[in-house]
């Protein structure tokens, strides 16, 4: 028996949503197999008696769900038969940043000592020649087999001893540092920027080379502004989103003086 796709429809839904659900049903049922091509836009217009705008919106929705990819000169190819997991991080403060690394597991693929060259020194905000422990791996949500990110973690040389504690993928590395050295992370600085995913990372993340991605850099500080750890994660854009809420606390009930 074929698996049932998630139902995205309700009465009165826009036509592009109806079309997207119909195409999703066809993909899940095997009518359009993995690595196969969907009909062209013109063919879909004729088959469903809809406008080209409707077809494009439906295709965009399936692309956002990670089911298809568009290749210029080739067509629209089926790249998955089930919706990929998407991690959404919401942040109202430092505890929500910690929650991200608790929600996902890091499968460590390797570690070793590195010496910061000019490029790495700029990323880590350190002097050239400084030594760091480098840990690399892939991040997964729960028991999913498709990663949501490739991650590089750099730990200050003084805290290299946590290499002995690596292996418990559910425990964030900053927590290992805190526990082993009796420290407390008091500040996390985060930067998010859009990037294109290169060929090597695309293979690891199961996306097309050149796909849109998000690079998230997190820097963990102890008291006295000491940098303990820098985490650099590369997320496929279709599997990660970030939202943040900032509040202004007004005194005197919000009334000016």
PDB file of C-alpha atoms in Angstrom:
ATOM      1  CA  UNK A   1       0.000   0.000   0.000  1.00  0.00           C
ATOM      2  CA  UNK A   2       1.356   3.396  -0.951  1.00  0.00           C
ATOM      3  CA  UNK A   3       2.039   5.884   1.866  1.00  0.00           C
ATOM      4  CA  UNK A   4      -0.408   8.725   2.155  1.00  0.00           C
ATOM      5  CA  UNK A   5       1.009  12.234   1.604  1.00  0.00           C
ATOM      6  CA  UNK A   6       0.325  14.969   4.111  1.00  0.00           C
ATOM      7  CA  UNK A   7      -2.908  16.775   3.331  1.00  0.00           C
ATOM      8  CA  UNK A   8      -2.355  20.447   2.604  1.00  0.00           C
ATOM      9  CA  UNK A   9      -5.827  21.140   1.230  1.00  0.00           C
ATOM     10  CA  UNK A  10      -9.041  22.478   2.634  1.00  0.00           C
ATOM     11  CA  UNK A  11     -12.167  23.667   0.900  1.00  0.00           C
ATOM     12  CA  UNK A  12     -11.688  27.000  -0.809  1.00  0.00           C
ATOM     13  CA  UNK A  13      -7.914  26.667  -1.158  1.00  0.00           C
ATOM     14  CA  UNK A  14      -6.217  28.579  -4.017  1.00  0.00           C
ATOM     15  CA  UNK A  15      -5.837  26.628  -7.260  1.00  0.00           C
ATOM     16  CA  UNK A  16      -2.056  26.492  -7.004  1.00  0.00           C
ATOM     17  CA  UNK A  17      -2.423  24.697  -3.649  1.00  0.00           C
ATOM     18  CA  UNK A  18      -4.824  22.187  -5.208  1.00  0.00           C
ATOM     19  CA  UNK A  19      -2.378  21.618  -8.055  1.00  0.00           C
ATOM     20  CA  UNK A  20       0.553  21.251  -5.656  1.00  0.00           C
ATOM     21  CA  UNK A  21      -1.349  18.608  -3.677  1.00  0.00           C
ATOM     22  CA  UNK A  22      -2.240  16.724  -6.860  1.00  0.00           C
ATOM     23  CA  UNK A  23       1.376  16.666  -7.985  1.00  0.00           C
ATOM     24  CA  UNK A  24       2.488  15.632  -4.497  1.00  0.00           C
ATOM     25  CA  UNK A  25       0.032  12.722  -4.625  1.00  0.00           C
ATOM     26  CA  UNK A  26       1.492  11.675  -7.983  1.00  0.00           C
ATOM     27  CA  UNK A  27       5.056  11.836  -6.642  1.00  0.00           C
ATOM     28  CA  UNK A  28       4.248   9.778  -3.540  1.00  0.00           C
ATOM     29  CA  UNK A  29       2.297   7.197  -5.558  1.00  0.00           C
ATOM     30  CA  UNK A  30       5.221   6.736  -7.952  1.00  0.00           C
ATOM     31  CA  UNK A  31       3.597   8.207 -11.028  1.00  0.00           C
ATOM     32  CA  UNK A  32       6.539  10.598 -11.147  1.00  0.00           C
ATOM     33  CA  UNK A  33       9.432   8.503  -9.763  1.00  0.00           C
ATOM     34  CA  UNK A  34      12.572   9.654  -8.014  1.00  0.00           C
ATOM     35  CA  UNK A  35      14.926  11.391 -10.491  1.00  0.00           C
ATOM     36  CA  UNK A  36      12.123  11.481 -13.070  1.00  0.00           C
ATOM     37  CA  UNK A  37      10.853  14.665 -14.698  1.00  0.00           C
ATOM     38  CA  UNK A  38       7.511  16.359 -14.147  1.00  0.00           C
ATOM     39  CA  UNK A  39       5.531  17.472 -17.203  1.00  0.00           C
ATOM     40  CA  UNK A  40       6.487  20.865 -18.588  1.00  0.00           C
ATOM     41  CA  UNK A  41       4.677  24.014 -17.481  1.00  0.00           C
ATOM     42  CA  UNK A  42       2.689  24.085 -20.725  1.00  0.00           C
ATOM     43  CA  UNK A  43       1.683  20.440 -20.320  1.00  0.00           C
ATOM     44  CA  UNK A  44       0.563  21.036 -16.729  1.00  0.00           C
ATOM     45  CA  UNK A  45      -1.460  24.061 -17.850  1.00  0.00           C
ATOM     46  CA  UNK A  46      -3.258  21.881 -20.380  1.00  0.00           C
ATOM     47  CA  UNK A  47      -3.747  18.880 -18.072  1.00  0.00           C
ATOM     48  CA  UNK A  48      -5.191  20.890 -15.184  1.00  0.00           C
ATOM     49  CA  UNK A  49      -6.723  23.767 -17.150  1.00  0.00           C
ATOM     50  CA  UNK A  50      -4.879  26.393 -15.125  1.00  0.00           C
ATOM     51  CA  UNK A  51      -2.746  29.412 -15.878  1.00  0.00           C
ATOM     52  CA  UNK A  52       1.040  29.390 -16.093  1.00  0.00           C
ATOM     53  CA  UNK A  53       1.159  31.538 -12.965  1.00  0.00           C
ATOM     54  CA  UNK A  54      -0.775  28.834 -11.073  1.00  0.00           C
ATOM     55  CA  UNK A  55       1.633  26.156 -12.293  1.00  0.00           C
ATOM     56  CA  UNK A  56       4.672  28.165 -11.259  1.00  0.00           C
ATOM     57  CA  UNK A  57       3.278  28.805  -7.779  1.00  0.00           C
ATOM     58  CA  UNK A  58       2.542  25.096  -7.351  1.00  0.00           C
ATOM     59  CA  UNK A  59       6.043  24.179  -8.504  1.00  0.00           C
ATOM     60  CA  UNK A  60       7.540  26.732  -6.121  1.00  0.00           C
ATOM     61  CA  UNK A  61       5.627  25.190  -3.239  1.00  0.00           C
ATOM     62  CA  UNK A  62       6.875  21.683  -4.057  1.00  0.00           C
ATOM     63  CA  UNK A  63      10.407  23.054  -4.363  1.00  0.00           C
ATOM     64  CA  UNK A  64      10.117  24.710  -0.935  1.00  0.00           C
ATOM     65  CA  UNK A  65       9.057  21.329   0.473  1.00  0.00           C
ATOM     66  CA  UNK A  66      12.206  19.738  -0.943  1.00  0.00           C
ATOM     67  CA  UNK A  67      10.379  17.387  -3.330  1.00  0.00           C
ATOM     68  CA  UNK A  68      11.650  18.756  -6.651  1.00  0.00           C
ATOM     69  CA  UNK A  69      14.453  20.794  -8.176  1.00  0.00           C
ATOM     70  CA  UNK A  70      14.427  22.902 -11.331  1.00  0.00           C
ATOM     71  CA  UNK A  71      17.312  22.494 -13.756  1.00  0.00           C
ATOM     72  CA  UNK A  72      17.613  25.010 -16.624  1.00  0.00           C
ATOM     73  CA  UNK A  73      17.562  23.256 -19.966  1.00  0.00           C
ATOM     74  CA  UNK A  74      16.521  19.954 -18.378  1.00  0.00           C
ATOM     75  CA  UNK A  75      13.222  20.407 -16.560  1.00  0.00           C
ATOM     76  CA  UNK A  76      11.718  19.872 -13.145  1.00  0.00           C
ATOM     77  CA  UNK A  77      13.152  16.741 -11.547  1.00  0.00           C
ATOM     78  CA  UNK A  78      11.800  14.741  -8.595  1.00  0.00           C
ATOM     79  CA  UNK A  79      14.504  14.689  -5.919  1.00  0.00           C
ATOM     80  CA  UNK A  80      12.520  13.242  -2.994  1.00  0.00           C
ATOM     81  CA  UNK A  81       9.328  11.235  -2.487  1.00  0.00           C
ATOM     82  CA  UNK A  82       8.669  12.481   1.023  1.00  0.00           C
ATOM     83  CA  UNK A  83       8.887  15.895   2.612  1.00  0.00           C
ATOM     84  CA  UNK A  84      12.274  16.529   4.218  1.00  0.00           C
ATOM     85  CA  UNK A  85      12.485  17.672   7.814  1.00  0.00           C
ATOM     86  CA  UNK A  86      12.778  21.416   8.267  1.00  0.00           C
ATOM     87  CA  UNK A  87      14.166  22.880  11.461  1.00  0.00           C
ATOM     88  CA  UNK A  88      12.735  26.226  12.544  1.00  0.00           C
ATOM     89  CA  UNK A  89      14.615  28.084  15.257  1.00  0.00           C
ATOM     90  CA  UNK A  90      12.850  30.826  17.171  1.00  0.00           C
ATOM     91  CA  UNK A  91      14.829  33.072  19.439  1.00  0.00           C
ATOM     92  CA  UNK A  92      13.768  35.410  22.204  1.00  0.00           C
ATOM     93  CA  UNK A  93      17.040  35.238  24.093  1.00  0.00           C
ATOM     94  CA  UNK A  94      20.192  33.302  24.899  1.00  0.00           C
ATOM     95  CA  UNK A  95      18.349  30.204  26.154  1.00  0.00           C
ATOM     96  CA  UNK A  96      16.706  29.791  22.746  1.00  0.00           C
ATOM     97  CA  UNK A  97      20.118  29.762  21.085  1.00  0.00           C
ATOM     98  CA  UNK A  98      21.134  26.977  23.460  1.00  0.00           C
ATOM     99  CA  UNK A  99      17.922  25.123  22.607  1.00  0.00           C
ATOM    100  CA  UNK A 100      19.025  24.714  18.977  1.00  0.00           C
ATOM    101  CA  UNK A 101      22.059  22.611  19.845  1.00  0.00           C
ATOM    102  CA  UNK A 102      19.967  20.584  22.289  1.00  0.00           C
ATOM    103  CA  UNK A 103      17.243  19.865  19.730  1.00  0.00           C
ATOM    104  CA  UNK A 104      19.622  18.332  17.200  1.00  0.00           C
ATOM    105  CA  UNK A 105      22.382  15.750  17.400  1.00  0.00           C
ATOM    106  CA  UNK A 106      25.875  16.214  16.070  1.00  0.00           C
ATOM    107  CA  UNK A 107      27.374  13.143  14.423  1.00  0.00           C
ATOM    108  CA  UNK A 108      31.104  13.800  14.764  1.00  0.00           C
ATOM    109  CA  UNK A 109      33.063  12.651  11.722  1.00  0.00           C
ATOM    110  CA  UNK A 110      36.521  13.829  12.785  1.00  0.00           C
ATOM    111  CA  UNK A 111      38.625  16.132  14.953  1.00  0.00           C
ATOM    112  CA  UNK A 112      42.158  17.460  15.071  1.00  0.00           C
ATOM    113  CA  UNK A 113      44.363  20.414  15.942  1.00  0.00           C
ATOM    114  CA  UNK A 114      44.533  23.378  13.566  1.00  0.00           C
ATOM    115  CA  UNK A 115      46.626  26.539  13.465  1.00  0.00           C
ATOM    116  CA  UNK A 116      44.737  29.657  12.465  1.00  0.00           C
ATOM    117  CA  UNK A 117      45.820  31.096   9.128  1.00  0.00           C
ATOM    118  CA  UNK A 118      44.731  34.564   8.039  1.00  0.00           C
ATOM    119  CA  UNK A 119      41.262  33.485   6.919  1.00  0.00           C
ATOM    120  CA  UNK A 120      40.547  31.346   9.986  1.00  0.00           C
ATOM    121  CA  UNK A 121      41.940  34.002  12.309  1.00  0.00           C
ATOM    122  CA  UNK A 122      39.454  36.507  10.900  1.00  0.00           C
ATOM    123  CA  UNK A 123      36.561  34.093  11.444  1.00  0.00           C
ATOM    124  CA  UNK A 124      37.627  33.246  14.992  1.00  0.00           C
ATOM    125  CA  UNK A 125      38.675  36.788  15.896  1.00  0.00           C
ATOM    126  CA  UNK A 126      42.097  35.618  17.021  1.00  0.00           C
ATOM    127  CA  UNK A 127      45.751  36.105  16.096  1.00  0.00           C
ATOM    128  CA  UNK A 128      47.364  34.164  13.276  1.00  0.00           C
ATOM    129  CA  UNK A 129      49.196  31.095  14.556  1.00  0.00           C
ATOM    130  CA  UNK A 130      46.825  30.482  17.450  1.00  0.00           C
ATOM    131  CA  UNK A 131      46.002  26.800  18.047  1.00  0.00           C
ATOM    132  CA  UNK A 132      42.432  25.435  18.146  1.00  0.00           C
ATOM    133  CA  UNK A 133      40.768  22.042  18.362  1.00  0.00           C
ATOM    134  CA  UNK A 134      38.652  21.508  15.244  1.00  0.00           C
ATOM    135  CA  UNK A 135      35.639  19.163  15.397  1.00  0.00           C
ATOM    136  CA  UNK A 136      33.544  18.464  12.301  1.00  0.00           C
ATOM    137  CA  UNK A 137      30.348  16.563  11.625  1.00  0.00           C
ATOM    138  CA  UNK A 138      26.747  16.613  10.449  1.00  0.00           C
ATOM    139  CA  UNK A 139      23.699  17.693  12.416  1.00  0.00           C
ATOM    140  CA  UNK A 140      20.435  15.728  12.379  1.00  0.00           C
ATOM    141  CA  UNK A 141      16.970  16.251  13.832  1.00  0.00           C
ATOM    142  CA  UNK A 142      15.915  13.319  16.034  1.00  0.00           C
ATOM    143  CA  UNK A 143      16.207  10.059  14.058  1.00  0.00           C
ATOM    144  CA  UNK A 144      16.193  11.626  10.579  1.00  0.00           C
ATOM    145  CA  UNK A 145      18.772  10.299   8.135  1.00  0.00           C
ATOM    146  CA  UNK A 146      19.074  13.461   6.032  1.00  0.00           C
ATOM    147  CA  UNK A 147      21.255  16.086   7.758  1.00  0.00           C
ATOM    148  CA  UNK A 148      20.054  19.642   8.338  1.00  0.00           C
ATOM    149  CA  UNK A 149      23.577  21.069   8.501  1.00  0.00           C
ATOM    150  CA  UNK A 150      27.299  20.535   8.151  1.00  0.00           C
ATOM    151  CA  UNK A 151      29.051  21.897  11.233  1.00  0.00           C
ATOM    152  CA  UNK A 152      32.623  22.889  12.093  1.00  0.00           C
ATOM    153  CA  UNK A 153      33.345  23.616  15.744  1.00  0.00           C
ATOM    154  CA  UNK A 154      36.519  25.338  16.936  1.00  0.00           C
ATOM    155  CA  UNK A 155      37.469  25.080  20.623  1.00  0.00           C
ATOM    156  CA  UNK A 156      40.102  27.301  22.218  1.00  0.00           C
ATOM    157  CA  UNK A 157      43.372  25.419  22.823  1.00  0.00           C
ATOM    158  CA  UNK A 158      43.105  25.730  26.614  1.00  0.00           C
ATOM    159  CA  UNK A 159      39.970  23.583  26.537  1.00  0.00           C
ATOM    160  CA  UNK A 160      41.246  20.907  24.183  1.00  0.00           C
ATOM    161  CA  UNK A 161      40.709  18.280  26.887  1.00  0.00           C
ATOM    162  CA  UNK A 162      37.036  17.974  25.962  1.00  0.00           C
ATOM    163  CA  UNK A 163      38.167  15.804  23.045  1.00  0.00           C
ATOM    164  CA  UNK A 164      38.055  12.956  25.573  1.00  0.00           C
ATOM    165  CA  UNK A 165      34.331  13.619  26.122  1.00  0.00           C
ATOM    166  CA  UNK A 166      33.294  13.641  22.475  1.00  0.00           C
ATOM    167  CA  UNK A 167      30.936  10.890  21.411  1.00  0.00           C
ATOM    168  CA  UNK A 168      27.721  11.760  23.234  1.00  0.00           C
ATOM    169  CA  UNK A 169      26.071  13.379  20.240  1.00  0.00           C
ATOM    170  CA  UNK A 170      23.110  14.699  22.235  1.00  0.00           C
ATOM    171  CA  UNK A 171      25.267  16.840  24.527  1.00  0.00           C
ATOM    172  CA  UNK A 172      26.250  20.252  23.108  1.00  0.00           C
ATOM    173  CA  UNK A 173      29.989  20.856  23.007  1.00  0.00           C
ATOM    174  CA  UNK A 174      29.683  24.078  25.016  1.00  0.00           C
ATOM    175  CA  UNK A 175      28.092  21.976  27.793  1.00  0.00           C
ATOM    176  CA  UNK A 176      31.075  19.624  27.751  1.00  0.00           C
ATOM    177  CA  UNK A 177      33.380  22.624  28.221  1.00  0.00           C
ATOM    178  CA  UNK A 178      31.258  23.989  31.072  1.00  0.00           C
ATOM    179  CA  UNK A 179      31.159  20.643  32.873  1.00  0.00           C
ATOM    180  CA  UNK A 180      34.835  19.742  32.440  1.00  0.00           C
ATOM    181  CA  UNK A 181      36.289  23.146  33.315  1.00  0.00           C
ATOM    182  CA  UNK A 182      33.682  24.538  35.705  1.00  0.00           C
ATOM    183  CA  UNK A 183      32.865  27.468  33.415  1.00  0.00           C
ATOM    184  CA  UNK A 184      29.642  29.154  32.438  1.00  0.00           C
ATOM    185  CA  UNK A 185      28.801  30.471  28.976  1.00  0.00           C
ATOM    186  CA  UNK A 186      27.250  33.898  29.544  1.00  0.00           C
ATOM    187  CA  UNK A 187      26.999  35.274  26.009  1.00  0.00           C
ATOM    188  CA  UNK A 188      26.389  33.896  22.530  1.00  0.00           C
ATOM    189  CA  UNK A 189      26.907  36.063  19.466  1.00  0.00           C
ATOM    190  CA  UNK A 190      25.267  34.855  16.299  1.00  0.00           C
ATOM    191  CA  UNK A 191      25.611  35.856  12.649  1.00  0.00           C
ATOM    192  CA  UNK A 192      23.509  34.475   9.791  1.00  0.00           C
ATOM    193  CA  UNK A 193      24.274  35.056   6.119  1.00  0.00           C
ATOM    194  CA  UNK A 194      23.137  33.672   2.773  1.00  0.00           C
ATOM    195  CA  UNK A 195      25.614  31.546   0.800  1.00  0.00           C
ATOM    196  CA  UNK A 196      25.700  29.184  -2.153  1.00  0.00           C
ATOM    197  CA  UNK A 197      26.478  25.566  -1.296  1.00  0.00           C
ATOM    198  CA  UNK A 198      29.597  24.182  -2.978  1.00  0.00           C
ATOM    199  CA  UNK A 199      29.954  20.805  -4.655  1.00  0.00           C
ATOM    200  CA  UNK A 200      31.499  18.914  -1.719  1.00  0.00           C
ATOM    201  CA  UNK A 201      29.023  20.220   0.850  1.00  0.00           C
ATOM    202  CA  UNK A 202      26.123  19.668  -1.560  1.00  0.00           C
ATOM    203  CA  UNK A 203      26.963  15.959  -1.719  1.00  0.00           C
ATOM    204  CA  UNK A 204      27.079  15.729   2.086  1.00  0.00           C
ATOM    205  CA  UNK A 205      23.798  17.594   2.499  1.00  0.00           C
ATOM    206  CA  UNK A 206      21.960  15.879  -0.382  1.00  0.00           C
ATOM    207  CA  UNK A 207      21.239  19.052  -2.339  1.00  0.00           C
ATOM    208  CA  UNK A 208      22.176  20.385  -5.770  1.00  0.00           C
ATOM    209  CA  UNK A 209      25.522  22.211  -6.063  1.00  0.00           C
ATOM    210  CA  UNK A 210      24.940  25.948  -6.052  1.00  0.00           C
ATOM    211  CA  UNK A 211      21.755  25.631  -3.963  1.00  0.00           C
ATOM    212  CA  UNK A 212      20.899  28.434  -1.576  1.00  0.00           C
ATOM    213  CA  UNK A 213      22.142  27.937   1.951  1.00  0.00           C
ATOM    214  CA  UNK A 214      22.453  29.719   5.274  1.00  0.00           C
ATOM    215  CA  UNK A 215      25.723  29.942   7.172  1.00  0.00           C
ATOM    216  CA  UNK A 216      25.208  30.375  10.908  1.00  0.00           C
ATOM    217  CA  UNK A 217      28.204  31.370  13.031  1.00  0.00           C
ATOM    218  CA  UNK A 218      27.845  31.188  16.805  1.00  0.00           C
ATOM    219  CA  UNK A 219      30.514  32.386  19.237  1.00  0.00           C
ATOM    220  CA  UNK A 220      30.313  31.300  22.874  1.00  0.00           C
ATOM    221  CA  UNK A 221      31.855  33.535  25.529  1.00  0.00           C
ATOM    222  CA  UNK A 222      32.670  32.999  29.191  1.00  0.00           C
ATOM    223  CA  UNK A 223      32.927  35.864  31.708  1.00  0.00           C
ATOM    224  CA  UNK A 224      35.629  38.447  30.953  1.00  0.00           C
ATOM    225  CA  UNK A 225      34.753  38.148  27.247  1.00  0.00           C
ATOM    226  CA  UNK A 226      36.809  34.945  26.802  1.00  0.00           C
ATOM    227  CA  UNK A 227      35.962  33.141  23.552  1.00  0.00           C
ATOM    228  CA  UNK A 228      35.576  29.418  24.275  1.00  0.00           C
ATOM    229  CA  UNK A 229      34.009  28.008  21.148  1.00  0.00           C
ATOM    230  CA  UNK A 230      33.008  28.982  17.609  1.00  0.00           C
ATOM    231  CA  UNK A 231      30.450  26.901  15.726  1.00  0.00           C
ATOM    232  CA  UNK A 232      29.999  27.322  11.959  1.00  0.00           C
ATOM    233  CA  UNK A 233      26.981  25.535  10.486  1.00  0.00           C
ATOM    234  CA  UNK A 234      25.942  25.381   6.843  1.00  0.00           C
ATOM    235  CA  UNK A 235      22.218  24.729   6.334  1.00  0.00           C
ATOM    236  CA  UNK A 236      20.367  24.043   3.088  1.00  0.00           C
ATOM    237  CA  UNK A 237      17.915  26.926   2.817  1.00  0.00           C
ATOM    238  CA  UNK A 238      14.988  24.547   2.389  1.00  0.00           C
ATOM    239  CA  UNK A 239      15.675  22.803   5.719  1.00  0.00           C
ATOM    240  CA  UNK A 240      16.238  25.703   8.087  1.00  0.00           C
ATOM    241  CA  UNK A 241      14.549  28.952   9.007  1.00  0.00           C
ATOM    242  CA  UNK A 242      15.198  31.407  11.802  1.00  0.00           C
ATOM    243  CA  UNK A 243      12.917  33.851  13.556  1.00  0.00           C
ATOM    244  CA  UNK A 244      13.741  36.301  16.298  1.00  0.00           C
ATOM    245  CA  UNK A 245      11.724  38.528  18.600  1.00  0.00           C
ATOM    246  CA  UNK A 246      13.271  41.546  20.299  1.00  0.00           C
ATOM    247  CA  UNK A 247      11.374  43.467  22.959  1.00  0.00           C
ATOM    248  CA  UNK A 248      11.910  46.994  24.204  1.00  0.00           C
ATOM    249  CA  UNK A 249      11.279  47.311  27.931  1.00  0.00           C
ATOM    250  CA  UNK A 250       9.726  50.704  28.628  1.00  0.00           C
ATOM    251  CA  UNK A 251       9.870  52.329  32.032  1.00  0.00           C
ATOM    252  CA  UNK A 252       7.042  54.268  33.698  1.00  0.00           C
ATOM    253  CA  UNK A 253       4.404  52.270  31.875  1.00  0.00           C
ATOM    254  CA  UNK A 254       5.747  53.313  28.497  1.00  0.00           C
ATOM    255  CA  UNK A 255       5.139  57.023  29.123  1.00  0.00           C
ATOM    256  CA  UNK A 256       7.804  59.553  28.316  1.00  0.00           C
ATOM    257  CA  UNK A 257       9.007  62.039  30.865  1.00  0.00           C
TER     258      UNK A 257
END
